[in-house]
PDB file of C-alpha atoms and ligand atoms in Angstrom:
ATOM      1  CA  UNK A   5      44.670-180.898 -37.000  1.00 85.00           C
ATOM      2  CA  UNK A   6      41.449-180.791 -38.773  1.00 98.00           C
ATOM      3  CA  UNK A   7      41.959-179.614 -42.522  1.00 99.00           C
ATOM      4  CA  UNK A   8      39.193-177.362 -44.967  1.00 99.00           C
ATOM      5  CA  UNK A   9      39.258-176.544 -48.483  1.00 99.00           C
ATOM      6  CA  UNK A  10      37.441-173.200 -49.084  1.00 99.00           C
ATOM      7  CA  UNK A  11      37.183-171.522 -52.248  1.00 99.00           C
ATOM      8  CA  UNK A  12      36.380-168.219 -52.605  1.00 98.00           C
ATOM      9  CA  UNK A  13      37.575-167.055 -49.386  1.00 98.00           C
ATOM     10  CA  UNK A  14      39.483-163.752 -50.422  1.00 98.00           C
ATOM     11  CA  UNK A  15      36.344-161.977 -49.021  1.00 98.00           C
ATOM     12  CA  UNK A  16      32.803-162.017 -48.318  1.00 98.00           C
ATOM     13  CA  UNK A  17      31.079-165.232 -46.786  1.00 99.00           C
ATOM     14  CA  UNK A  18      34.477-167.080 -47.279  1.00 99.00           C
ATOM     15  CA  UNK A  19      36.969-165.224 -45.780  1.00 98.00           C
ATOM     16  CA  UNK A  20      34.558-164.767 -42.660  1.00 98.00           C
ATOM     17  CA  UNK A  21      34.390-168.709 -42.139  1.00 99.00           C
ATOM     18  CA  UNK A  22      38.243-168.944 -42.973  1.00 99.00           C
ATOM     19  CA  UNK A  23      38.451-167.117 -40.247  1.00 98.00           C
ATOM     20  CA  UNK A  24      36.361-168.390 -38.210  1.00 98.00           C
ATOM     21  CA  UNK A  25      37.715-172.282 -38.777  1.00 98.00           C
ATOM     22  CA  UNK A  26      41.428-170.620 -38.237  1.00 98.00           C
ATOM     23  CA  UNK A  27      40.313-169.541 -34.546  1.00 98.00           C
ATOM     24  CA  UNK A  28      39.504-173.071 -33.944  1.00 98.00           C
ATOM     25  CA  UNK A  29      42.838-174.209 -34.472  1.00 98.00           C
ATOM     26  CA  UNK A  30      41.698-175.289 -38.596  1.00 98.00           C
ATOM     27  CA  UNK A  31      44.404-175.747 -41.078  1.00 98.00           C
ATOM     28  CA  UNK A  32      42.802-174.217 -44.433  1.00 99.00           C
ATOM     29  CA  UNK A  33      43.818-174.004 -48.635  1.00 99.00           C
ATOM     30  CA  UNK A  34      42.006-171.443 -49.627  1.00 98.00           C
ATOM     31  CA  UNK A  35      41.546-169.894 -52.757  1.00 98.00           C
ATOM     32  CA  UNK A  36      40.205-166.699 -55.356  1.00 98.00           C
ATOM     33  CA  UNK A  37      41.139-165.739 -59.150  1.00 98.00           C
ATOM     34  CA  UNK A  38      42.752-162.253 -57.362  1.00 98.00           C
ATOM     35  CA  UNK A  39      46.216-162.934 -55.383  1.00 98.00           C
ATOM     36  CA  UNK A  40      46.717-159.592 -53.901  1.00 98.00           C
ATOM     37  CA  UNK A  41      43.592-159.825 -51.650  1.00 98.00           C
ATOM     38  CA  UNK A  42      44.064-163.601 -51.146  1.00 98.00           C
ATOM     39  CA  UNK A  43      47.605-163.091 -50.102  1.00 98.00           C
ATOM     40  CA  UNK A  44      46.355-160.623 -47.392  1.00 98.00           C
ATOM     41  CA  UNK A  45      43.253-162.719 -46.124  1.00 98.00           C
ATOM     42  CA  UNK A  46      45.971-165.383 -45.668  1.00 98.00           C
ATOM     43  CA  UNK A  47      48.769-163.330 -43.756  1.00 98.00           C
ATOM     44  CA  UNK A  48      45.686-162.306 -41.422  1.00 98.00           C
ATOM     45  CA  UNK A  49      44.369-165.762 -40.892  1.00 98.00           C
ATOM     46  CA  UNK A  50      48.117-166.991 -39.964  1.00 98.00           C
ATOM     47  CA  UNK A  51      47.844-165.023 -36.916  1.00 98.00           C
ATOM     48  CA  UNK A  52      45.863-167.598 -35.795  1.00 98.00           C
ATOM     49  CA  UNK A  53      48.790-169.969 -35.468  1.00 98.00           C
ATOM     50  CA  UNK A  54      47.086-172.559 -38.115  1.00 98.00           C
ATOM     51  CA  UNK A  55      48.675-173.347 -41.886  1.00 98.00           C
ATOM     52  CA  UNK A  56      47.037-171.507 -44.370  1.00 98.00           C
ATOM     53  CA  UNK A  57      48.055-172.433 -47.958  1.00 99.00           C
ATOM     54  CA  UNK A  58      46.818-170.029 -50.522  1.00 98.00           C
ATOM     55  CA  UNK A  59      46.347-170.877 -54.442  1.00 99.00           C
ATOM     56  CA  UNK A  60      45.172-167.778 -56.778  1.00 99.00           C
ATOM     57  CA  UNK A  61      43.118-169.548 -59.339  1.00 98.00           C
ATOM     58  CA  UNK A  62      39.911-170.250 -60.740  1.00 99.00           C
ATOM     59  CA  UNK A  63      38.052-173.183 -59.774  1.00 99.00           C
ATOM     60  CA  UNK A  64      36.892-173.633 -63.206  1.00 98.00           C
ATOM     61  CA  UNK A  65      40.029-174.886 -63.931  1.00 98.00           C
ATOM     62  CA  UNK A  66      40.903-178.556 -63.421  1.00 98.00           C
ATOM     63  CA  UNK A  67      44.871-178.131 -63.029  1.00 98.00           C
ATOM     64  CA  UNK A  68      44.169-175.592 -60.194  1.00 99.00           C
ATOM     65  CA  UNK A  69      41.409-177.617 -58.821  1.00 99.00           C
ATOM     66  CA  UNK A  70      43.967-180.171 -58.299  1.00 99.00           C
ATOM     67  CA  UNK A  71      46.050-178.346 -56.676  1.00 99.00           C
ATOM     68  CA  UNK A  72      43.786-177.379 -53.916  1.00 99.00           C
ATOM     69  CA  UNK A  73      43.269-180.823 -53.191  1.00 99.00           C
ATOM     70  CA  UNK A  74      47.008-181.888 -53.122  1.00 99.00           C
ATOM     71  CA  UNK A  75      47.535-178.863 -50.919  1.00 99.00           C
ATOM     72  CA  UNK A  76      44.694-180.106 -48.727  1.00 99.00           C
ATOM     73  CA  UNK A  77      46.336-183.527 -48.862  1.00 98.00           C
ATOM     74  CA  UNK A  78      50.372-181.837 -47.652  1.00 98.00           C
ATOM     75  CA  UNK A  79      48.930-180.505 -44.596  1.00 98.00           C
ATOM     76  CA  UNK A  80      47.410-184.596 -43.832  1.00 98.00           C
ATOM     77  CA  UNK A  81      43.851-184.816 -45.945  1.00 98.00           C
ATOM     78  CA  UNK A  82      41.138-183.074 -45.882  1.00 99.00           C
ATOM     79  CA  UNK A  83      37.951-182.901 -43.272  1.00 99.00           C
ATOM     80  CA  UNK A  84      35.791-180.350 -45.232  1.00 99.00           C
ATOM     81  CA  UNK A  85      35.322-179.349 -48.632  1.00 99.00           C
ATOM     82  CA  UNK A  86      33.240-175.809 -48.703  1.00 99.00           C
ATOM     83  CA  UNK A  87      32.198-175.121 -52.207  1.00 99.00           C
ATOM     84  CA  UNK A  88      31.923-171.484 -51.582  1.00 99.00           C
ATOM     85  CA  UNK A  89      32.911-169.336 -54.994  1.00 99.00           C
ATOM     86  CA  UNK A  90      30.661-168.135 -56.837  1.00 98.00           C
ATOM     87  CA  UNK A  91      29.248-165.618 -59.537  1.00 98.00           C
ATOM     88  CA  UNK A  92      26.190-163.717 -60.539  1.00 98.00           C
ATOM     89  CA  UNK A  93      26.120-164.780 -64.243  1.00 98.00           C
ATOM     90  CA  UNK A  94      25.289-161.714 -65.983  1.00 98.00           C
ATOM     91  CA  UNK A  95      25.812-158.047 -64.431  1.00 98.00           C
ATOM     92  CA  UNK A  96      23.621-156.387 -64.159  1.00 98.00           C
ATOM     93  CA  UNK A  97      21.152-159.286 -63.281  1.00 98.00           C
ATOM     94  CA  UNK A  98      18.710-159.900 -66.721  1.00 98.00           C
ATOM     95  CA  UNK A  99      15.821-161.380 -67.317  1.00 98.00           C
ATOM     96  CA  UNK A 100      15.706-164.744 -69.299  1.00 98.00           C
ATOM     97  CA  UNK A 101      14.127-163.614 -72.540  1.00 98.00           C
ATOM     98  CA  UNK A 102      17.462-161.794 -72.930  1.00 98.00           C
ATOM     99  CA  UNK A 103      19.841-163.597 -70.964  1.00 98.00           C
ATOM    100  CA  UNK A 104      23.489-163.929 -72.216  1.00 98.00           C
ATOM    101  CA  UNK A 105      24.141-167.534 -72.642  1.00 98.00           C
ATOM    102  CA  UNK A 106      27.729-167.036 -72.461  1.00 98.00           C
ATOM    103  CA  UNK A 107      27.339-165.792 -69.282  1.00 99.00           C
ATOM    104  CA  UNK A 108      25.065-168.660 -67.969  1.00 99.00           C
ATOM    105  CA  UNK A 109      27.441-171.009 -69.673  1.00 98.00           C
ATOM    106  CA  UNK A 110      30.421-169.085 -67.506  1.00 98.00           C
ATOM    107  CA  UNK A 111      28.206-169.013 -64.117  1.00 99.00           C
ATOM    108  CA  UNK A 112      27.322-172.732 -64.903  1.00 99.00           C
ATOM    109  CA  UNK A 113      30.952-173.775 -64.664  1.00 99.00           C
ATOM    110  CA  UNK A 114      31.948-172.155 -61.785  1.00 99.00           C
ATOM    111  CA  UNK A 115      28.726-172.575 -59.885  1.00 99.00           C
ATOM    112  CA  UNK A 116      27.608-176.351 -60.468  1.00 99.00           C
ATOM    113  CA  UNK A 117      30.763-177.967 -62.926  1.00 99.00           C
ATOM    114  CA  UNK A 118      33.741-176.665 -60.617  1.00 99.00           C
ATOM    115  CA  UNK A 119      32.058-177.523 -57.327  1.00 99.00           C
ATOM    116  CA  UNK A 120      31.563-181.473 -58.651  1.00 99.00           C
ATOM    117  CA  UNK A 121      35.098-181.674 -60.276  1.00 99.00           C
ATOM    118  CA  UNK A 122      36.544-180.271 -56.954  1.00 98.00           C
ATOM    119  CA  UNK A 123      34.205-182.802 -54.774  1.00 99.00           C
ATOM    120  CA  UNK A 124      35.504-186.058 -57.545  1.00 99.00           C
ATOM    121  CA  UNK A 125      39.051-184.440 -56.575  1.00 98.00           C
ATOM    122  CA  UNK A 126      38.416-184.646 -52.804  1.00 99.00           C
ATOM    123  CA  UNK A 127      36.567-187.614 -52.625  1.00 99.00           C
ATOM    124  CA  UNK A 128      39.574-190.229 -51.410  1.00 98.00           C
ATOM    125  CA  UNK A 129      40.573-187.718 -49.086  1.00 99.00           C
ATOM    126  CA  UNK A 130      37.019-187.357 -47.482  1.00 99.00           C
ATOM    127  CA  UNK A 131      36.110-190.649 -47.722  1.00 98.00           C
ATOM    128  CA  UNK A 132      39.575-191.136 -45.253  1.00 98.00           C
ATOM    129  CA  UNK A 133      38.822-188.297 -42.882  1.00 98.00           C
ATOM    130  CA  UNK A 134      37.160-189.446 -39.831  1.00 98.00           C
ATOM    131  CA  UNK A 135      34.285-186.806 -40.604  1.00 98.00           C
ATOM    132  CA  UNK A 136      34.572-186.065 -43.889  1.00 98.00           C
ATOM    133  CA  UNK A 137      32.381-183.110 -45.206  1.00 99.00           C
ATOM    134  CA  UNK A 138      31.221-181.370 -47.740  1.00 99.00           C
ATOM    135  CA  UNK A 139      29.594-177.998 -48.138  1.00 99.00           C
ATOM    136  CA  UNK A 140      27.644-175.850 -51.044  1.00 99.00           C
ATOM    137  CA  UNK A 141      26.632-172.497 -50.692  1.00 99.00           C
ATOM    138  CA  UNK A 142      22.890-172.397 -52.410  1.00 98.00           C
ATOM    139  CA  UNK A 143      20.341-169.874 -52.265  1.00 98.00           C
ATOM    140  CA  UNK A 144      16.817-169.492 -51.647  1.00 98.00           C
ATOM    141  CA  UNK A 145      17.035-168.059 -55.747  1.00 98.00           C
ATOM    142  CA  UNK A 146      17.550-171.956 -55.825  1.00 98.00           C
ATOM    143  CA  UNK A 147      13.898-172.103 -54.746  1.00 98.00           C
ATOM    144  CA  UNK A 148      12.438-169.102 -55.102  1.00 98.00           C
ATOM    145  CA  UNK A 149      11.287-167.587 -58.846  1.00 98.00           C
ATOM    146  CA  UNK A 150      12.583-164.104 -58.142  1.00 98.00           C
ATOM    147  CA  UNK A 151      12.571-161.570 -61.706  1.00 98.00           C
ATOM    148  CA  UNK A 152      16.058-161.280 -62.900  1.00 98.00           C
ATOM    149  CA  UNK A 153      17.769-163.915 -60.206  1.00 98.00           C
ATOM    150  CA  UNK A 154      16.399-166.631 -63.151  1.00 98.00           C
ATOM    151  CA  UNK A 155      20.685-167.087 -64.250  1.00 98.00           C
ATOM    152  CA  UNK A 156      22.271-167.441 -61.117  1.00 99.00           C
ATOM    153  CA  UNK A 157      18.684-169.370 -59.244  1.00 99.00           C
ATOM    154  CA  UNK A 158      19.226-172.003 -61.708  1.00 99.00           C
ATOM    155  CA  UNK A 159      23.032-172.692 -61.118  1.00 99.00           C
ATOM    156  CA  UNK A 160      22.319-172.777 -57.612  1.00 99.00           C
ATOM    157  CA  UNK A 161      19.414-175.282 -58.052  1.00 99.00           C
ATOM    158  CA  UNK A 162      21.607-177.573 -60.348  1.00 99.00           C
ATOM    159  CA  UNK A 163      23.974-177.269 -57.039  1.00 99.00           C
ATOM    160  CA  UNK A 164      21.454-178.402 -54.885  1.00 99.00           C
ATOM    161  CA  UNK A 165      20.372-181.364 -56.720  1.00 98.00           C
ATOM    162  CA  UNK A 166      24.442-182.460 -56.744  1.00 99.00           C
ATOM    163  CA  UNK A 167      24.443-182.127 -53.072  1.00 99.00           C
ATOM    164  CA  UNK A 168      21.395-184.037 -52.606  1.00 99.00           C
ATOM    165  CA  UNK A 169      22.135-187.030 -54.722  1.00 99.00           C
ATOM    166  CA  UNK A 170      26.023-186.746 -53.467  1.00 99.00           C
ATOM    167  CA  UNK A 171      24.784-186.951 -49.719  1.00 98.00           C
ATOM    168  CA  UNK A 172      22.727-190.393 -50.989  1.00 98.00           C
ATOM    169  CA  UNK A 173      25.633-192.318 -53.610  1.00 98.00           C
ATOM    170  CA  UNK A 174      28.279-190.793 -50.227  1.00 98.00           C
ATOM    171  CA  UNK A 175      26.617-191.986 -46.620  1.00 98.00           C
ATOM    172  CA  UNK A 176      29.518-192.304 -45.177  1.00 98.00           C
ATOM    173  CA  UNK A 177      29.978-188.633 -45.428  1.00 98.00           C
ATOM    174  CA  UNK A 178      27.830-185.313 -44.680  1.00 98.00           C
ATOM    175  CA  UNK A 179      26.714-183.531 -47.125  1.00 99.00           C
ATOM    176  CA  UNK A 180      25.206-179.802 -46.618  1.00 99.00           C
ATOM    177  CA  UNK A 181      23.376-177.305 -49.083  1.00 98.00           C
ATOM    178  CA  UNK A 182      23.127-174.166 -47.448  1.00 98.00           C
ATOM    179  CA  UNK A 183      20.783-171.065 -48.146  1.00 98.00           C
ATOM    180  CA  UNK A 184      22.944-168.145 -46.153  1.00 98.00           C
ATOM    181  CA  UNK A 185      20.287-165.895 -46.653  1.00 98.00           C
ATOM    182  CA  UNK A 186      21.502-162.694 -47.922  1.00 98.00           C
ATOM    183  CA  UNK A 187      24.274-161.424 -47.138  1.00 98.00           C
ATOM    184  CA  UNK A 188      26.353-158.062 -46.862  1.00 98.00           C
ATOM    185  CA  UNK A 189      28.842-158.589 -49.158  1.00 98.00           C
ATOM    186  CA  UNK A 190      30.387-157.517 -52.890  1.00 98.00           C
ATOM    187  CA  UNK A 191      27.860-160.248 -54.645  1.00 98.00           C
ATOM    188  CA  UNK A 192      24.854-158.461 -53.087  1.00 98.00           C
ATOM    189  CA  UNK A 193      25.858-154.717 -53.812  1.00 98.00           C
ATOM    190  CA  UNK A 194      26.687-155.605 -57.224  1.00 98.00           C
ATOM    191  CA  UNK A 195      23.616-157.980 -57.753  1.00 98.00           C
ATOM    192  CA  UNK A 196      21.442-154.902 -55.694  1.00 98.00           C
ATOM    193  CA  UNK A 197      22.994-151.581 -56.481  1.00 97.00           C
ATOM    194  CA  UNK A 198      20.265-149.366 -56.163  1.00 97.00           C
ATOM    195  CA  UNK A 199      19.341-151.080 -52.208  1.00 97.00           C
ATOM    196  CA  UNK A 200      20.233-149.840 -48.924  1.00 98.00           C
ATOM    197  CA  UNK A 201      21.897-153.040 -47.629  1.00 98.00           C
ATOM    198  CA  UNK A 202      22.846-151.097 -43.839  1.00 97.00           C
ATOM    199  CA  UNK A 203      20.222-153.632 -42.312  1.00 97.00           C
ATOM    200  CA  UNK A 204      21.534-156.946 -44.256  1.00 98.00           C
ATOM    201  CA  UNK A 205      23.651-159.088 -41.998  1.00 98.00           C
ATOM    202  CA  UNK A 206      27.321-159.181 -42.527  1.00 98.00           C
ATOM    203  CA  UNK A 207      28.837-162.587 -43.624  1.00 98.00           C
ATOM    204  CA  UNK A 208      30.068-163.084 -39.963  1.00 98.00           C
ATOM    205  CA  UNK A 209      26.394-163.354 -38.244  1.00 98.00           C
ATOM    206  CA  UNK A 210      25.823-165.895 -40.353  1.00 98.00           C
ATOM    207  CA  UNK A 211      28.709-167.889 -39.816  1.00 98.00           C
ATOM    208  CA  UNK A 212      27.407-169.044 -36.403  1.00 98.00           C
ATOM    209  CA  UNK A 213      24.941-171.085 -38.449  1.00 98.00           C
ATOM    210  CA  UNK A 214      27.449-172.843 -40.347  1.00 98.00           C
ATOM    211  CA  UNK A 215      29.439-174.177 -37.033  1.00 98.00           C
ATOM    212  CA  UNK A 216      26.273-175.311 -35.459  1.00 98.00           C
ATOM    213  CA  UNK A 217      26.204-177.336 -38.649  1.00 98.00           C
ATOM    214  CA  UNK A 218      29.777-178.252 -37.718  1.00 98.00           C
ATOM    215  CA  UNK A 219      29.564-178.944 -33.878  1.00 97.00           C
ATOM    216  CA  UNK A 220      25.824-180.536 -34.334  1.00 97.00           C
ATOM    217  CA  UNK A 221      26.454-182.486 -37.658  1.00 98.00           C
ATOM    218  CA  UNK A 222      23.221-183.180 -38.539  1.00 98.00           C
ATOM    219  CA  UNK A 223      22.292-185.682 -41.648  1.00 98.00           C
ATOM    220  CA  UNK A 224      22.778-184.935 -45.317  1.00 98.00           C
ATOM    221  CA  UNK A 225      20.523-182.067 -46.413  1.00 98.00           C
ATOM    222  CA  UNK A 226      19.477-178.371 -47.495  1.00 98.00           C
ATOM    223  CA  UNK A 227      19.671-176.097 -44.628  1.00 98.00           C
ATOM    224  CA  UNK A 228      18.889-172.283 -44.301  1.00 98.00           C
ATOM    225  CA  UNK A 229      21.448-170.278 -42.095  1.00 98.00           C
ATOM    226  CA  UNK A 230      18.349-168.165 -40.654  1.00 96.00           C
ATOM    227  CA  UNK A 231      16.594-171.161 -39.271  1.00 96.00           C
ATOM    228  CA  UNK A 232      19.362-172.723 -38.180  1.00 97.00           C
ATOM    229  CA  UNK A 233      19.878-169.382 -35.956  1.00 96.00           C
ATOM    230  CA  UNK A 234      16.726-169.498 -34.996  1.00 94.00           C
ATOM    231  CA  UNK A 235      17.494-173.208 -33.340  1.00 88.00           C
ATOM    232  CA  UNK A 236      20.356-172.493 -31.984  1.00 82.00           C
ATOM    233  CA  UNK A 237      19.040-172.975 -28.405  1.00 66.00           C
ATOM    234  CA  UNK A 238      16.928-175.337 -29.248  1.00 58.00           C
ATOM    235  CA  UNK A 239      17.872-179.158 -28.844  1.00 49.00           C
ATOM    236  CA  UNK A 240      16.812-180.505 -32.712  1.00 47.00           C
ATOM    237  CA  UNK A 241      17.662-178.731 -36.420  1.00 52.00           C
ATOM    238  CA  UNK A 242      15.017-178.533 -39.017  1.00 50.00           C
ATOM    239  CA  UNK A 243      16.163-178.742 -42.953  1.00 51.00           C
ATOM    240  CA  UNK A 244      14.801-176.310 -45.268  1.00 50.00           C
ATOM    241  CA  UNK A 245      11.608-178.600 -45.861  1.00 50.00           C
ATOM    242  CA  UNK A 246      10.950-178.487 -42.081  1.00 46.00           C
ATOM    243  CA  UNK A 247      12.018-181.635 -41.741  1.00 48.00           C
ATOM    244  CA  UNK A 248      13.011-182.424 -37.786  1.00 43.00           C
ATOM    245  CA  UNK A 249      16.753-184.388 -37.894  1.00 42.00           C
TER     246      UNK A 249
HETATM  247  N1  LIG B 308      25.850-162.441 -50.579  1.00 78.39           N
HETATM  248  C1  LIG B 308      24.654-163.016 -50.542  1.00 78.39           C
HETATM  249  O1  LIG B 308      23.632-162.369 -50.207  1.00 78.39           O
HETATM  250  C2  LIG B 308      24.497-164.479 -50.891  1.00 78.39           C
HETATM  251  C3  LIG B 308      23.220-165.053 -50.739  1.00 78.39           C
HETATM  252  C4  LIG B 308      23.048-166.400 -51.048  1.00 78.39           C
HETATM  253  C5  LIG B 308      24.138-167.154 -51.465  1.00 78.39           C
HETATM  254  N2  LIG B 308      25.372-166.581 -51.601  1.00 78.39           N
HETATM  255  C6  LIG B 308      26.479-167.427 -52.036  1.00 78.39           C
HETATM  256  O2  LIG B 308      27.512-167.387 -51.061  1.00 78.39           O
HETATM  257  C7  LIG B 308      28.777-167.572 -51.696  1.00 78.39           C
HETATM  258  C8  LIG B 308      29.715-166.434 -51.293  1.00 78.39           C
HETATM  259  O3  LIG B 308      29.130-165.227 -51.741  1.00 78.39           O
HETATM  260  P1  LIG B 308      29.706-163.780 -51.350  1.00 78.39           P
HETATM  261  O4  LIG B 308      28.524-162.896 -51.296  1.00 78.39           O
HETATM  262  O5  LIG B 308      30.637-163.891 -50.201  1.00 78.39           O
HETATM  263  O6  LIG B 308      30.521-163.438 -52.699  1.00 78.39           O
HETATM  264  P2  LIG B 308      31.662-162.345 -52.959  1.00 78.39           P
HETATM  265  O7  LIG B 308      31.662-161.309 -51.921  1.00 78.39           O
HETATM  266  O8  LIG B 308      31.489-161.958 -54.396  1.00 78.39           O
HETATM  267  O9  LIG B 308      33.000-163.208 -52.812  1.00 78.39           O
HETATM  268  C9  LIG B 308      33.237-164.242 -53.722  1.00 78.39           C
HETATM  269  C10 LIG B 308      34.584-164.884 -53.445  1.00 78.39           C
HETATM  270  O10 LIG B 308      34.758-165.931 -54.408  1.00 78.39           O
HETATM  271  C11 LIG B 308      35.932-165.665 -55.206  1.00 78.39           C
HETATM  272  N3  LIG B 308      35.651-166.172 -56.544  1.00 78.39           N
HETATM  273  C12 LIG B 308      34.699-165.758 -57.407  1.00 78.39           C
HETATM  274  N4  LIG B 308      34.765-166.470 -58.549  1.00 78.39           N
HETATM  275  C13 LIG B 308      35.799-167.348 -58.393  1.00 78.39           C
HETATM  276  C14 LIG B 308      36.353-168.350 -59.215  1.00 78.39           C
HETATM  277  N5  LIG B 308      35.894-168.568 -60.460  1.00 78.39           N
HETATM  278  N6  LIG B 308      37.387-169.077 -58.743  1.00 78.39           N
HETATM  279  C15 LIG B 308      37.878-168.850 -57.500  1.00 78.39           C
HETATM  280  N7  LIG B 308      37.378-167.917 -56.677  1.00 78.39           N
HETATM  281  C16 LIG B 308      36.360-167.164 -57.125  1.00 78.39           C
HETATM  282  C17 LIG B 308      36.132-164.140 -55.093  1.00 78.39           C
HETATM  283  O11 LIG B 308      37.462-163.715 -55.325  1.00 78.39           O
HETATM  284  P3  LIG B 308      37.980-163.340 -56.819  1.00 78.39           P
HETATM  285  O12 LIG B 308      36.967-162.396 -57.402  1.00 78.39           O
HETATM  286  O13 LIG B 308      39.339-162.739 -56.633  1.00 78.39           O
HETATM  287  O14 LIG B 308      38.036-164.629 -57.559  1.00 78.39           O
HETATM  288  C18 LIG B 308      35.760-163.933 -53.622  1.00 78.39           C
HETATM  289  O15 LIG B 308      36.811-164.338 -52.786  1.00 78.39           O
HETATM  290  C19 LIG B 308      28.502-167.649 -53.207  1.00 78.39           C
HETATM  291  O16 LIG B 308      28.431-168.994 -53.600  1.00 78.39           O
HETATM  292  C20 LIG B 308      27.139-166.995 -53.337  1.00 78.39           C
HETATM  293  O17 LIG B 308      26.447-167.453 -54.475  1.00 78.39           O
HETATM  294  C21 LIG B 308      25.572-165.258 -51.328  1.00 78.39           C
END
């Protein structure tokens, strides 16, 4: 049975794909800093009839990075690595002339530093899988100069560039940046508290996009989850620079 890391996946965009792998027949580690609501996305996902091995932790930690992986590697390797957790930086969001740098320094390391020690982790184990894969959530504040989103854009850009220069030293694997778009979840209310986010999709439209990435597997690259919706009848994928793979 195919096996996925995910971190993050307590709630939000996480838990929706954990559960969406699970009803595939997946066998998942997953992970978040909180046990109590880890503990209870994993009881729910074991309905599925899958192993799910949950590890409270924080993936800026090395020891518990390690974990994951040997977790991953109990249940036979590992197929898919989805570098999913992540933080704001500071809260409320602040412009750079008065950014905290503690809390860039603290978004930086579980952003861009965690998601490369868990990938140098993985790497034997992916390198082994028949498909091995890996995954980073990015943003279009990656690309985009929005006021206030300065923080967090730049952590996701620094992710990007790892992804892209991974997917090139690492042909033998796939390796996806992906722009969700925005999304319905804690990290937008509490990035957005004064918006009405009724009309912003939930994390579970969008994780359609993410399994045509899966069932399509396209080359190495930075995708957005909209237009990969958008394709979804159509016979090709475009990456974010409109390239046709
Ligand atoms: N929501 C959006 O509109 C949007 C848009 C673009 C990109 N993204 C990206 O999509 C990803 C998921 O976002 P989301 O909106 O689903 O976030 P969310 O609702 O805040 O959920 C974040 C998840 O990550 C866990 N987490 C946070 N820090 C962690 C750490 N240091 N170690 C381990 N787990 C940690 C949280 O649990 P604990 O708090 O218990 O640790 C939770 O399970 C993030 O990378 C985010 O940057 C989101």
């Amino acid at each position: 049975m195919a096996v996925a890391i995910i971190t993050g996946a307590s709630r939000g965009f996480g838990r929706a794909l954990a559960e969406a792998l699970a009803g595939r027949g997946w066998d998942l580690v997953l992970d978040a800093r909180s046990a109590g609501p880890l503990e209870e996305a994993a009881a729910a996902l074991r309905r599925h009839g899958g192993a799910v091995t949950a590890l409270a932790g924080d993936v800026a930690d090395g020891g518990h990075r390690r974990e994951l992986v040997a977790a991953a590697r109990e249940l036979g390797g590992l197929d898919l690595l989805v570098n999913n957790a992540g933080v704001l930086g500071s809260v409320p969001l602040a412009p750079l002339g008065t950014y905290s740098l503690d809390d860039f320094r603290a978004a930086l390391e579980v952003n861009v530093v965690a998601p490369l020690g868990l990938v140098q982790e993985a790497l034997p184990l992916l390198r082994a899988a028949p498909a091995g894969t890996v995954v980073c959530l990015s943003s279009d504040a990656a690309a985009e100069a929005y006021g206030t989103w300065g923080g967090y854009g730049a952590t996701k850009a620094a992710l990007d560039q790892l992804s892209a220069v991974l997917a090139v030293e690492e042909p033998g694997l796939r390796v996806w940046a992906v722009d969700p778009g925005g999304m319905r979840t804690g990290m937008l209310a509490a990035a957005e508290p004064d918006e009405d986010l009724s009309g912003v999709p939930r994390p579970e439209d969008v994780v359609p996009a993410f399994l045509l990435l899966f069932d399509r597997r396209p080359a190495s690259g930075r995708y957005a989850a909209p237009s990969l919706l958008e394709s979804a009848s159509g016979p090709v994928l475009q990456d974010a620079r409109g390239e046709v793979r």
